[in-house]
């Protein structure tokens, strides 16, 4: 893999991917190019994802407020009816973590969209 920077500096790396691990076998770097050599900079061969990382993960848009709590409750009840893990279903639907999904479920319970967890005597 070769990375070429805007000032002409070059980094060459030889890497091996095995069993989910990346091992760097050989690494070398070159100094920045002289100003007269920068007229036509060489493009690197690094994958686009490596060269320009994304700033955040894409997450499905989810309505806020009452509508969002109602949709969480519907997803939760549908998964329960199908015998699936309801919190996992909310996680998949909203794109949120387990902790955040549990908070959404609790908010849906507090809003009256889901029954209480325990019956009070």
mmCIF file of C-alpha atoms in Angstrom:
data_model
loop_
_atom_site.group_PDB
_atom_site.id
_atom_site.type_symbol
_atom_site.label_atom_id
_atom_site.label_comp_id
_atom_site.label_asym_id
_atom_site.label_seq_id
_atom_site.Cartn_x
_atom_site.Cartn_y
_atom_site.Cartn_z
ATOM 1 C CA UNK A 1 0.000 0.000 0.000
ATOM 2 C CA UNK A 2 1.305 3.476 -0.785
ATOM 3 C CA UNK A 3 0.168 6.694 0.840
ATOM 4 C CA UNK A 4 1.136 9.953 -0.833
ATOM 5 C CA UNK A 5 0.616 13.172 1.109
ATOM 6 C CA UNK A 6 -0.067 16.628 -0.271
ATOM 7 C CA UNK A 7 3.521 17.802 0.296
ATOM 8 C CA UNK A 8 4.888 14.825 -1.650
ATOM 9 C CA UNK A 9 5.910 12.666 1.314
ATOM 10 C CA UNK A 10 5.404 8.963 0.623
ATOM 11 C CA UNK A 11 4.800 6.048 2.980
ATOM 12 C CA UNK A 12 5.009 2.503 1.616
ATOM 13 C CA UNK A 13 3.722 -0.353 3.761
ATOM 14 C CA UNK A 14 3.531 -4.083 3.190
ATOM 15 C CA UNK A 15 0.800 -5.682 5.275
ATOM 16 C CA UNK A 16 -0.622 -9.172 5.686
ATOM 17 C CA UNK A 17 -4.199 -9.813 6.796
ATOM 18 C CA UNK A 18 -4.667 -13.162 8.506
ATOM 19 C CA UNK A 19 -7.431 -14.358 10.834
ATOM 20 C CA UNK A 20 -8.796 -10.854 11.293
ATOM 21 C CA UNK A 21 -5.401 -9.340 12.192
ATOM 22 C CA UNK A 22 -3.256 -6.958 10.200
ATOM 23 C CA UNK A 23 0.506 -7.407 10.446
ATOM 24 C CA UNK A 24 2.860 -4.778 9.030
ATOM 25 C CA UNK A 25 5.831 -6.546 7.465
ATOM 26 C CA UNK A 26 7.774 -3.683 5.911
ATOM 27 C CA UNK A 27 7.413 0.059 6.319
ATOM 28 C CA UNK A 28 9.360 2.828 4.598
ATOM 29 C CA UNK A 29 8.879 6.560 4.221
ATOM 30 C CA UNK A 30 10.243 9.093 1.792
ATOM 31 C CA UNK A 31 10.827 12.804 2.372
ATOM 32 C CA UNK A 32 8.522 15.457 0.946
ATOM 33 C CA UNK A 33 9.105 16.306 -2.689
ATOM 34 C CA UNK A 34 10.809 19.513 -3.697
ATOM 35 C CA UNK A 35 8.412 22.338 -4.638
ATOM 36 C CA UNK A 36 9.179 21.911 -8.351
ATOM 37 C CA UNK A 37 8.247 18.190 -8.144
ATOM 38 C CA UNK A 38 4.824 18.888 -6.617
ATOM 39 C CA UNK A 39 3.227 20.067 -9.855
ATOM 40 C CA UNK A 40 1.594 16.690 -10.488
ATOM 41 C CA UNK A 41 1.307 14.797 -7.197
ATOM 42 C CA UNK A 42 1.063 11.022 -7.413
ATOM 43 C CA UNK A 43 -2.219 9.517 -6.252
ATOM 44 C CA UNK A 44 -1.980 6.933 -3.507
ATOM 45 C CA UNK A 45 -3.184 3.378 -3.946
ATOM 46 C CA UNK A 46 -4.814 3.172 -0.528
ATOM 47 C CA UNK A 47 -8.486 2.172 -0.480
ATOM 48 C CA UNK A 48 -10.892 5.110 -0.381
ATOM 49 C CA UNK A 49 -12.229 4.068 3.043
ATOM 50 C CA UNK A 50 -8.704 4.149 4.494
ATOM 51 C CA UNK A 51 -7.750 7.431 2.867
ATOM 52 C CA UNK A 52 -10.889 9.299 3.935
ATOM 53 C CA UNK A 53 -12.498 7.760 7.023
ATOM 54 C CA UNK A 54 -16.146 8.461 7.724
ATOM 55 C CA UNK A 55 -16.864 10.877 10.545
ATOM 56 C CA UNK A 56 -19.756 8.878 11.975
ATOM 57 C CA UNK A 57 -21.750 5.730 11.426
ATOM 58 C CA UNK A 58 -24.935 5.951 9.450
ATOM 59 C CA UNK A 59 -27.954 5.305 11.623
ATOM 60 C CA UNK A 60 -31.542 5.006 10.478
ATOM 61 C CA UNK A 61 -33.552 8.111 11.198
ATOM 62 C CA UNK A 62 -35.897 7.563 14.127
ATOM 63 C CA UNK A 63 -38.662 9.951 15.166
ATOM 64 C CA UNK A 64 -38.369 11.604 18.553
ATOM 65 C CA UNK A 65 -40.987 12.084 21.198
ATOM 66 C CA UNK A 66 -44.339 10.355 21.357
ATOM 67 C CA UNK A 67 -44.172 8.937 17.821
ATOM 68 C CA UNK A 68 -40.752 7.367 18.471
ATOM 69 C CA UNK A 69 -41.949 5.793 21.740
ATOM 70 C CA UNK A 70 -45.011 4.381 19.962
ATOM 71 C CA UNK A 71 -42.840 2.839 17.227
ATOM 72 C CA UNK A 72 -40.488 1.349 19.849
ATOM 73 C CA UNK A 73 -43.492 -0.240 21.567
ATOM 74 C CA UNK A 74 -44.793 -1.667 18.278
ATOM 75 C CA UNK A 75 -41.382 -3.129 17.425
ATOM 76 C CA UNK A 76 -41.036 -4.555 20.951
ATOM 77 C CA UNK A 77 -44.496 -6.196 20.913
ATOM 78 C CA UNK A 78 -44.041 -7.593 17.381
ATOM 79 C CA UNK A 79 -40.747 -9.247 18.342
ATOM 80 C CA UNK A 80 -42.291 -10.632 21.534
ATOM 81 C CA UNK A 81 -45.169 -12.097 19.534
ATOM 82 C CA UNK A 82 -42.721 -13.800 17.154
ATOM 83 C CA UNK A 83 -40.675 -15.230 20.026
ATOM 84 C CA UNK A 84 -37.616 -13.073 19.274
ATOM 85 C CA UNK A 85 -35.594 -10.917 21.691
ATOM 86 C CA UNK A 86 -37.583 -7.661 21.822
ATOM 87 C CA UNK A 87 -34.664 -5.476 22.919
ATOM 88 C CA UNK A 88 -32.515 -6.822 20.092
ATOM 89 C CA UNK A 89 -35.364 -6.030 17.679
ATOM 90 C CA UNK A 90 -35.441 -2.421 18.968
ATOM 91 C CA UNK A 91 -31.651 -2.250 18.613
ATOM 92 C CA UNK A 92 -31.826 -3.353 14.981
ATOM 93 C CA UNK A 93 -34.721 -1.061 14.157
ATOM 94 C CA UNK A 94 -33.259 2.083 15.754
ATOM 95 C CA UNK A 95 -29.557 1.448 15.188
ATOM 96 C CA UNK A 96 -28.871 2.228 18.867
ATOM 97 C CA UNK A 97 -26.837 0.364 21.457
ATOM 98 C CA UNK A 98 -28.417 -2.076 23.911
ATOM 99 C CA UNK A 99 -28.256 0.482 26.731
ATOM 100 C CA UNK A 100 -29.901 3.196 24.623
ATOM 101 C CA UNK A 101 -32.533 0.725 23.356
ATOM 102 C CA UNK A 102 -33.396 -0.244 26.940
ATOM 103 C CA UNK A 103 -33.858 3.446 27.715
ATOM 104 C CA UNK A 104 -36.178 3.796 24.722
ATOM 105 C CA UNK A 105 -38.208 0.782 25.901
ATOM 106 C CA UNK A 106 -38.415 2.259 29.411
ATOM 107 C CA UNK A 107 -39.619 5.561 27.960
ATOM 108 C CA UNK A 108 -42.298 3.689 25.984
ATOM 109 C CA UNK A 109 -43.397 1.967 29.214
ATOM 110 C CA UNK A 110 -43.533 5.292 31.073
ATOM 111 C CA UNK A 111 -45.642 6.758 28.254
ATOM 112 C CA UNK A 112 -48.145 3.901 28.629
ATOM 113 C CA UNK A 113 -47.395 2.170 25.294
ATOM 114 C CA UNK A 114 -46.138 -0.985 27.052
ATOM 115 C CA UNK A 115 -47.381 -2.655 30.235
ATOM 116 C CA UNK A 116 -45.294 -2.352 33.415
ATOM 117 C CA UNK A 117 -42.538 -4.905 33.894
ATOM 118 C CA UNK A 118 -43.835 -6.118 37.265
ATOM 119 C CA UNK A 119 -47.312 -6.327 38.674
ATOM 120 C CA UNK A 120 -47.626 -4.348 41.890
ATOM 121 C CA UNK A 121 -49.631 -5.944 44.677
#
